[in-house]
Short mmCIF file of C-alpha atoms and ligand atoms in Angstrom, two decimals:
data_model
loop_
_atom_site.label_atom_id
_atom_site.label_comp_id
_atom_site.label_asym_id
_atom_site.label_seq_id
_atom_site.Cartn_x
_atom_site.Cartn_y
_atom_site.Cartn_z
CA MET A 1 -27.19 -17.85 -15.44
CA SER A 2 -26.57 -20.97 -13.02
CA GLN A 3 -28.41 -21.84 -9.85
CA GLY A 4 -26.89 -19.88 -6.65
CA LEU A 5 -25.14 -18.29 -9.73
CA THR A 6 -25.12 -14.39 -10.86
CA ILE A 7 -23.60 -14.18 -14.18
CA ASP A 8 -22.67 -10.64 -15.03
CA GLU A 9 -22.16 -10.39 -19.11
CA GLN A 10 -19.95 -8.19 -20.22
CA ALA A 11 -18.63 -6.84 -17.20
CA SER A 12 -16.15 -3.81 -16.59
CA LEU A 13 -13.06 -5.42 -14.70
CA SER A 14 -11.61 -0.79 -14.24
CA ASP A 15 -12.34 -1.32 -11.03
CA LEU A 16 -10.80 -4.77 -10.31
CA ASN A 17 -6.96 -4.68 -11.61
CA THR A 18 -5.65 -1.93 -8.98
CA LEU A 19 -3.84 -0.28 -12.38
CA ALA A 20 -7.38 0.44 -12.66
CA VAL A 21 -6.46 -0.17 -16.88
CA ALA A 22 -9.92 -0.29 -18.51
CA ALA A 23 -11.19 -4.05 -19.85
CA GLN A 24 -14.61 -5.92 -20.20
CA ALA A 25 -14.91 -9.65 -19.31
CA ARG A 26 -17.32 -11.96 -21.08
CA TYR A 27 -18.32 -13.31 -18.05
CA LEU A 28 -17.89 -12.47 -14.54
CA VAL A 29 -18.84 -14.16 -11.51
CA ALA A 30 -18.08 -13.82 -7.77
CA ILE A 31 -17.38 -16.85 -6.21
CA ALA A 32 -18.20 -17.42 -2.71
CA SER A 33 -17.34 -20.58 -1.75
CA GLU A 34 -16.13 -24.12 -3.65
CA ARG A 35 -19.71 -25.01 -4.30
CA HIS A 36 -20.22 -21.96 -6.86
CA LEU A 37 -16.56 -22.06 -7.97
CA ARG A 38 -17.29 -25.95 -8.63
CA GLU A 39 -21.19 -24.38 -10.49
CA ALA A 40 -19.02 -21.51 -12.08
CA LEU A 41 -16.39 -24.03 -13.89
CA ASN A 42 -18.62 -26.35 -15.17
CA TRP A 43 -21.16 -23.41 -16.59
CA ALA A 44 -17.51 -21.77 -18.19
CA ALA A 45 -16.85 -25.72 -19.49
CA ASP A 46 -20.76 -26.18 -20.81
CA ARG A 47 -20.14 -23.20 -23.53
CA LYS A 48 -15.96 -24.27 -23.51
CA LEU A 49 -15.44 -20.92 -22.04
CA ASP A 50 -11.64 -20.10 -20.59
CA THR A 51 -11.58 -18.94 -16.99
CA LEU A 52 -9.59 -16.60 -15.30
CA VAL A 53 -9.02 -16.13 -11.40
CA LEU A 54 -8.88 -12.77 -9.86
CA GLY A 55 -8.14 -12.41 -6.64
CA GLY A 56 -7.30 -8.38 -5.66
CA GLY A 57 -6.25 -7.25 -9.32
CA SER A 58 -2.52 -6.64 -8.08
CA ASN A 59 0.02 -8.44 -10.25
CA LEU A 60 -1.65 -8.31 -13.68
CA VAL A 61 -1.96 -6.57 -16.31
CA PHE A 62 -5.42 -5.96 -19.03
CA ALA A 63 -3.66 -5.32 -22.21
CA GLY A 64 -7.14 -6.48 -24.04
CA ASP A 65 -10.59 -7.84 -22.91
CA TYR A 66 -10.99 -11.14 -21.64
CA ASP A 67 -12.94 -13.28 -23.91
CA GLY A 68 -14.48 -15.85 -21.34
CA LEU A 69 -15.33 -15.98 -17.53
CA VAL A 70 -13.46 -14.08 -15.05
CA LEU A 71 -13.34 -15.73 -11.32
CA HIS A 72 -13.87 -13.14 -8.62
CA MET A 73 -12.27 -14.67 -5.71
CA ALA A 74 -15.25 -14.04 -2.84
CA ILE A 75 -14.80 -16.67 -0.69
CA ARG A 76 -14.58 -14.88 2.73
CA GLY A 77 -13.62 -16.92 6.12
CA ARG A 78 -11.11 -15.92 8.88
CA SER A 79 -10.61 -18.92 12.00
CA TRP A 80 -8.29 -19.79 14.04
CA GLU A 81 -7.23 -23.50 14.65
CA GLN A 82 -4.68 -26.03 17.10
CA VAL A 83 -4.42 -22.53 19.79
CA SER A 84 -1.68 -24.00 22.05
CA GLY A 85 0.76 -22.09 24.14
CA ASP A 86 2.55 -19.42 22.56
CA ASP A 87 1.78 -20.57 18.58
CA ALA A 88 -1.79 -20.75 16.30
CA VAL A 89 -2.98 -21.49 12.88
CA LEU A 90 -4.87 -18.76 11.41
CA ILE A 91 -7.03 -19.86 8.32
CA LEU A 92 -7.84 -17.24 5.70
CA GLY A 93 -11.11 -17.99 3.24
CA ALA A 94 -9.21 -16.69 -0.29
CA GLY A 95 -11.42 -13.45 -0.96
CA GLU A 96 -9.58 -12.26 2.50
CA ASN A 97 -8.02 -9.30 1.83
CA TRP A 98 -4.76 -9.66 2.87
CA HIS A 99 -3.54 -5.97 4.78
CA ASP A 100 -7.25 -6.68 6.25
CA ALA A 101 -6.26 -10.31 7.95
CA VAL A 102 -1.89 -8.64 8.74
CA ILE A 103 -3.84 -6.24 11.10
CA TYR A 104 -5.82 -8.82 12.47
CA ALA A 105 -3.40 -10.78 13.32
CA ALA A 106 -1.62 -8.32 15.21
CA ARG A 107 -4.24 -6.74 17.13
CA SER A 108 -4.31 -10.56 18.22
CA GLY A 109 -1.12 -10.23 19.18
CA TYR A 110 0.42 -13.07 16.75
CA ARG A 111 3.57 -12.47 14.42
CA GLY A 112 4.89 -13.55 11.53
CA ILE A 113 2.75 -11.58 8.62
CA GLU A 114 3.38 -7.96 10.01
CA ASN A 115 6.71 -7.05 7.90
CA LEU A 116 3.96 -7.74 4.71
CA ALA A 117 1.56 -4.61 6.21
CA LEU A 118 -0.40 -3.48 3.20
CA ILE A 119 0.62 -5.71 0.17
CA PRO A 120 -2.84 -5.49 -2.02
CA GLY A 121 -4.33 -8.23 -3.07
CA THR A 122 -6.33 -11.19 -1.35
CA ALA A 123 -5.56 -13.88 0.55
CA GLY A 124 -5.75 -16.45 -1.94
CA ALA A 125 -3.16 -14.24 -3.75
CA ALA A 126 -0.66 -14.04 -1.69
CA PRO A 127 1.04 -17.56 -1.97
CA VAL A 128 0.85 -17.68 -5.85
CA GLN A 129 3.64 -15.16 -6.20
CA ASN A 130 4.97 -15.44 -2.49
CA ILE A 131 4.67 -12.02 -1.05
CA GLY A 132 7.53 -10.48 0.47
CA ALA A 133 8.79 -7.42 1.82
CA TYR A 134 10.86 -6.26 4.65
CA GLY A 135 12.79 -9.19 4.90
CA VAL A 136 9.57 -11.27 5.51
CA GLU A 137 8.02 -14.06 3.00
CA LEU A 138 5.00 -15.83 2.70
CA GLY A 139 6.46 -18.93 2.44
CA ASP A 140 8.32 -18.45 5.80
CA THR A 141 4.78 -18.64 7.89
CA LEU A 142 2.82 -20.92 6.11
CA ILE A 143 1.26 -24.00 6.53
CA SER A 144 -0.57 -25.54 3.71
CA VAL A 145 -2.46 -24.20 1.06
CA THR A 146 -5.98 -26.14 0.65
CA ALA A 147 -7.01 -25.77 -3.37
CA LEU A 148 -9.04 -27.13 -6.17
CA ASP A 149 -7.13 -28.88 -8.30
CA ARG A 150 -8.42 -28.59 -11.77
CA SER A 151 -6.35 -31.66 -13.88
CA THR A 152 -8.33 -34.07 -11.26
CA MET A 153 -11.69 -32.01 -10.18
CA GLY A 154 -10.21 -32.97 -6.47
CA SER A 155 -10.05 -30.79 -3.73
CA VAL A 156 -6.08 -31.30 -2.31
CA THR A 157 -3.78 -30.05 0.36
CA LEU A 158 -0.32 -28.73 -0.31
CA THR A 159 2.19 -27.82 1.85
CA ALA A 160 4.77 -25.53 2.51
CA ALA A 161 7.28 -27.42 1.10
CA ASP A 162 4.67 -29.08 -1.71
CA CYS A 163 4.67 -24.52 -2.35
CA GLU A 164 7.56 -24.79 -3.95
CA PHE A 165 8.43 -21.14 -2.52
CA GLY A 166 11.18 -19.20 -4.55
CA TYR A 167 11.58 -15.18 -4.68
CA ARG A 168 8.36 -14.01 -6.17
CA ASP A 169 7.52 -17.48 -7.02
CA SER A 170 6.07 -21.50 -5.79
CA LEU A 171 3.85 -24.47 -7.88
CA PHE A 172 1.37 -21.97 -8.50
CA LYS A 173 3.71 -19.83 -10.71
CA ARG A 174 4.48 -22.93 -12.59
CA HIS A 175 1.45 -24.57 -13.09
CA PRO A 176 -0.92 -21.53 -14.61
CA GLY A 177 -4.56 -23.02 -14.26
CA ARG A 178 -4.00 -26.00 -12.35
CA TYR A 179 -5.00 -24.80 -8.41
CA ILE A 180 -7.20 -22.86 -7.40
CA ILE A 181 -6.77 -21.38 -4.32
CA LEU A 182 -9.30 -21.82 -1.38
CA GLU A 183 -8.09 -21.49 1.61
CA ILE A 184 -4.55 -20.73 3.46
CA ARG A 185 -3.54 -21.77 6.69
CA LEU A 186 -0.95 -19.60 8.25
CA GLY A 187 1.48 -20.48 11.61
CA LEU A 188 1.53 -18.00 13.68
CA SER A 189 3.29 -16.97 17.80
CA ARG A 190 3.17 -14.69 19.99
CA SER A 191 6.64 -15.41 20.61
CA ARG A 192 8.87 -15.74 17.76
CA PRO A 193 10.78 -12.78 17.49
CA LEU A 194 10.36 -9.62 15.35
CA LYS A 195 11.95 -9.80 11.97
CA LEU A 196 13.49 -5.78 12.26
CA GLY A 197 16.48 -5.69 10.33
CA TYR A 198 15.43 -4.57 7.15
CA ARG A 199 17.60 -1.60 6.17
CA ASP A 200 14.97 1.27 5.64
CA LEU A 201 12.45 -0.61 8.66
CA GLN A 202 16.19 -0.27 11.14
CA ASP A 203 16.08 3.29 9.91
CA TYR A 204 12.59 4.60 11.01
CA LEU A 205 13.01 2.41 13.82
CA GLY A 206 15.84 4.38 14.57
CA ASN A 207 16.67 4.24 18.69
CA THR A 208 13.03 2.64 19.20
CA ASP A 209 13.50 0.02 22.54
CA THR A 210 12.60 -2.71 19.53
CA ALA A 211 12.37 -5.69 23.24
CA SER A 212 8.83 -3.90 23.73
CA LEU A 213 7.64 -3.73 19.96
CA THR A 214 4.58 -5.62 19.16
CA PRO A 215 3.29 -6.88 15.74
CA LEU A 216 0.56 -4.76 15.70
CA ASP A 217 4.03 -1.56 16.18
CA VAL A 218 5.64 -3.27 13.54
CA ALA A 219 2.92 -3.45 11.55
CA GLU A 220 2.83 0.08 12.01
CA ALA A 221 6.27 1.21 10.98
CA VAL A 222 6.51 -1.21 7.69
CA MET A 223 2.96 0.96 7.01
CA ALA A 224 4.56 4.02 7.62
CA VAL A 225 8.07 2.75 5.84
CA ARG A 226 6.12 2.04 2.68
CA ARG A 227 4.38 4.94 2.41
CA ARG A 228 6.98 6.83 1.64
CA LYS A 229 8.15 4.85 -0.92
CA LEU A 230 5.46 3.06 -2.45
CA PRO A 231 2.55 4.91 -4.03
CA ASP A 232 -0.94 4.20 -3.09
CA PRO A 233 -2.66 2.40 -5.32
CA ALA A 234 -5.83 4.02 -4.79
CA VAL A 235 -4.40 7.56 -5.82
CA LEU A 236 -1.85 6.26 -8.25
CA PRO A 237 -3.14 3.22 -9.93
CA ASN A 238 -0.01 0.30 -9.63
CA VAL A 239 1.05 -2.84 -9.92
CA GLY A 240 3.43 -2.62 -7.02
CA SER A 241 7.36 -4.13 -8.47
CA PHE A 242 6.90 -4.05 -12.02
CA PHE A 243 9.51 -6.10 -12.46
CA LYS A 244 11.64 -8.90 -10.36
CA ASN A 245 15.54 -8.15 -8.78
CA PRO A 246 17.57 -10.12 -11.58
CA VAL A 247 20.31 -12.57 -10.86
CA VAL A 248 23.35 -11.89 -13.02
CA ASP A 249 26.40 -14.82 -12.60
CA ALA A 250 29.48 -12.98 -11.04
CA GLY A 251 31.15 -12.21 -13.99
CA LEU A 252 28.83 -9.56 -14.88
CA TYR A 253 28.35 -8.40 -11.57
CA GLU A 254 32.04 -8.27 -11.21
CA ARG A 255 32.46 -6.52 -14.86
CA LEU A 256 29.12 -3.69 -13.22
CA HIS A 257 30.84 -3.25 -10.05
CA ALA A 258 33.68 -2.80 -11.28
CA GLN A 259 32.34 0.24 -13.58
CA CYS A 260 29.52 1.40 -11.29
CA PRO A 261 31.41 0.79 -7.39
CA ASP A 262 27.83 2.46 -6.02
CA LEU A 263 25.87 -0.94 -7.76
CA VAL A 264 23.40 -2.04 -5.18
CA SER A 265 23.45 -5.93 -4.80
CA TYR A 266 22.40 -9.25 -2.55
CA PRO A 267 23.90 -12.65 -2.05
CA ALA A 268 21.15 -14.39 -3.84
CA GLU A 269 21.85 -18.75 -4.58
CA GLN A 270 22.98 -18.51 -7.87
CA GLY A 271 24.56 -15.41 -8.97
CA VAL A 272 24.06 -11.79 -7.35
CA LYS A 273 20.98 -10.60 -6.93
CA LEU A 274 20.77 -6.79 -8.16
CA ALA A 275 17.71 -4.48 -7.65
CA ALA A 276 16.00 -3.25 -10.40
CA ALA A 277 14.77 -0.26 -8.96
CA TRP A 278 17.99 0.84 -8.70
CA LEU A 279 19.17 0.37 -12.72
CA ILE A 280 15.80 1.64 -13.57
CA ASP A 281 16.55 4.86 -11.32
CA GLN A 282 20.41 4.49 -12.52
CA ALA A 283 19.02 4.60 -16.17
CA GLY A 284 16.96 8.15 -15.88
CA TRP A 285 13.90 7.25 -16.04
CA LYS A 286 12.33 7.96 -12.73
CA GLY A 287 9.55 9.96 -11.93
CA PHE A 288 9.20 10.20 -16.14
CA ARG A 289 5.98 10.90 -17.16
CA SER A 290 4.44 10.32 -20.57
CA ALA A 291 0.51 11.28 -21.40
CA ARG A 292 -0.94 8.62 -19.58
CA VAL A 293 1.80 6.77 -18.00
CA GLY A 294 4.75 6.92 -15.69
CA ILE A 295 7.44 5.37 -13.44
CA HIS A 296 6.99 6.77 -9.70
CA ASN A 297 9.14 8.98 -8.71
CA ARG A 298 10.14 7.60 -4.91
CA GLN A 299 10.34 4.16 -6.50
CA ALA A 300 11.34 3.68 -10.12
CA LEU A 301 10.32 0.21 -9.84
CA VAL A 302 7.00 1.10 -9.78
CA LEU A 303 4.60 1.84 -12.98
CA ILE A 304 1.88 4.62 -12.58
CA ASN A 305 -1.16 4.89 -14.83
CA HIS A 306 -2.27 8.76 -14.39
CA SER A 307 -4.71 9.14 -16.79
CA GLY A 308 -6.49 6.81 -18.02
CA GLY A 309 -3.71 4.71 -19.62
CA THR A 310 -4.50 1.37 -21.42
CA GLY A 311 -2.26 -2.13 -20.24
CA GLU A 312 -0.88 -1.63 -24.00
CA ASP A 313 0.73 1.73 -22.61
CA VAL A 314 1.75 0.28 -19.50
CA LEU A 315 3.68 -2.70 -21.28
CA ALA A 316 5.03 -0.80 -23.89
CA LEU A 317 6.74 1.99 -21.00
CA ALA A 318 7.59 -1.07 -19.64
CA ASP A 319 9.63 -2.61 -23.15
CA GLU A 320 11.33 0.74 -23.02
CA VAL A 321 12.29 0.47 -19.59
CA ARG A 322 13.97 -3.02 -19.99
CA GLN A 323 15.51 -1.99 -23.49
CA SER A 324 17.23 0.74 -22.03
CA VAL A 325 18.39 -1.71 -18.90
CA GLN A 326 19.41 -3.75 -21.09
CA ASP A 327 21.45 -1.39 -23.15
CA LYS A 328 23.02 -0.20 -20.88
CA PHE A 329 23.85 -3.11 -18.33
CA GLY A 330 23.46 -5.91 -19.65
CA VAL A 331 20.96 -7.19 -17.87
CA GLU A 332 17.40 -8.67 -18.50
CA LEU A 333 14.27 -7.65 -16.50
CA GLU A 334 11.63 -9.82 -16.34
CA MET A 335 8.49 -8.92 -15.34
CA GLU A 336 6.52 -9.29 -11.98
CA PRO A 337 2.77 -9.24 -13.06
CA GLY A 338 1.00 -11.48 -14.90
CA ILE A 339 -0.56 -10.50 -18.57
CA VAL A 340 -3.78 -10.81 -19.52
CA GLY A 341 -5.38 -10.55 -22.64
N1 EPU B 1 16.90 1.87 -4.97
C1 EPU B 1 16.90 2.78 -6.25
N2 EPU B 1 16.14 3.75 -6.47
C2 EPU B 1 14.69 3.73 -6.29
C3 EPU B 1 13.89 2.73 -5.86
C4 EPU B 1 15.77 2.47 -4.67
O1 EPU B 1 18.39 3.08 -5.75
O2 EPU B 1 13.99 4.56 -7.61
C5 EPU B 1 17.20 1.84 -4.31
C6 EPU B 1 17.35 1.06 -2.71
O3 EPU B 1 17.98 2.95 -2.22
C7 EPU B 1 18.27 0.45 -1.73
C8 EPU B 1 17.70 -0.32 -3.65
O4 EPU B 1 17.14 -0.32 -4.67
O5 EPU B 1 19.06 -0.01 -2.19
C9 EPU B 1 15.75 -1.43 -2.82
O6 EPU B 1 15.61 -1.19 -2.74
P1 EPU B 1 14.61 -0.99 -1.71
O7 EPU B 1 14.56 -1.63 -0.45
O8 EPU B 1 12.72 -0.15 -1.76
O9 EPU B 1 13.42 -1.99 -2.24
P2 EPU B 1 13.28 -3.76 -3.43
O10 EPU B 1 14.06 -3.90 -4.02
O11 EPU B 1 13.09 -1.74 -4.63
C10 EPU B 1 11.70 -4.67 -2.88
C11 EPU B 1 10.40 -5.16 -3.22
C12 EPU B 1 9.26 -4.79 -2.75
C13 EPU B 1 8.99 -4.42 -1.11
C14 EPU B 1 10.60 -3.95 -1.00
C15 EPU B 1 11.38 -3.55 0.69
C16 EPU B 1 10.77 -7.10 -5.74
C17 EPU B 1 10.58 -6.54 -6.80
N3 EPU B 1 10.23 -5.97 -5.08
O12 EPU B 1 12.02 -3.53 -3.26
O13 EPU B 1 8.25 -5.07 -2.84
O14 EPU B 1 8.35 -3.56 -1.23
O15 EPU B 1 11.93 -4.90 -1.64
O16 EPU B 1 11.02 -4.90 0.63
O17 EPU B 1 11.53 -7.43 -5.08
C18 EPU B 1 5.97 -5.93 -4.96
O18 EPU B 1 6.43 -6.26 -4.65
O19 EPU B 1 5.44 -5.13 -5.82
C19 EPU B 1 6.53 -4.98 -4.10
C20 EPU B 1 6.59 -3.20 -3.72
#
């Protein structure tokens, strides 16, 4: 054991992943500060152990045990800086719960992240996959990220441009393991326009007088819309969307659209983006259930661990889904969560 660090051996990860699959870490440590992080990395390096950074465990699948040191990010802290006129910067420690931070900002009257309510996970994980929902992505408000750059062991500040955000994509995904996020800064405002254009949100709001809506009203509307379709991981363990919405070329899109006129699609930078949920639904998977795992009955993009499924059970089902969408539509689905072990 190192000074100031409590390192558990053969620790269960079941409660640290929202799919609730059973897995063990050879070593597990909670990281409450940058100093802790440096000590833990040195401890692992002395023993030639691999390390895994874990936030809320809501975007990964443990396919087996982890034979190294799991760094459970618990750096707390919420503060405001540069409050001027209607604008302010919200600083969040990497271990802050994302949804709680959204509600905190909305209650304070600041706009910018209210559409991202109820997304599971931590603030430090949010930039990694550039979380997005209901017409808003993290990259729309993120000003900068402070991270430990493991290639130099120095602390770096990366601007939003440095983060190279894309759809469910970022610099952090392209350089796995290089940066460990310590803190994020978000540029919020009391007066920026609310984003109410996403269809489900519009349908929910109906004839509401949108001029009088507060960011908290919008966060609550998003929560209600999500609860209608997306399962609560505490009740039905899941990692949200299991696949990204695929982008296909114009030729394939035309052929599919001719076959299926109700194909759901959106314009994309290089081709046409299709709704993976629609493809999986049309392939007959919605509500499917095997002994331990299944597909949600209200959103075909979500895989569920019903009763004691392993990561391998979940990945085997994902493979079957991917294969059947490939066979039926000729479209390749790419997994959204990472696989560990
Ligand atoms: N649809 C179906 N069958 C289904 C579900 C949806 O046909 O079972 C159709 C819907 O009718 C709609 C289309 O598919 O026309 C898209 O569905 P939805 O609006 O629910 O959005 P999505 O593309 O499936 C994405 C994100 C979600 C995010 C929602 C809302 C991805 C991979 N997923 O889902 O993100 O909450 O939009 O913005 O981009 C997550 O990343 O974990 C996540 C839940």
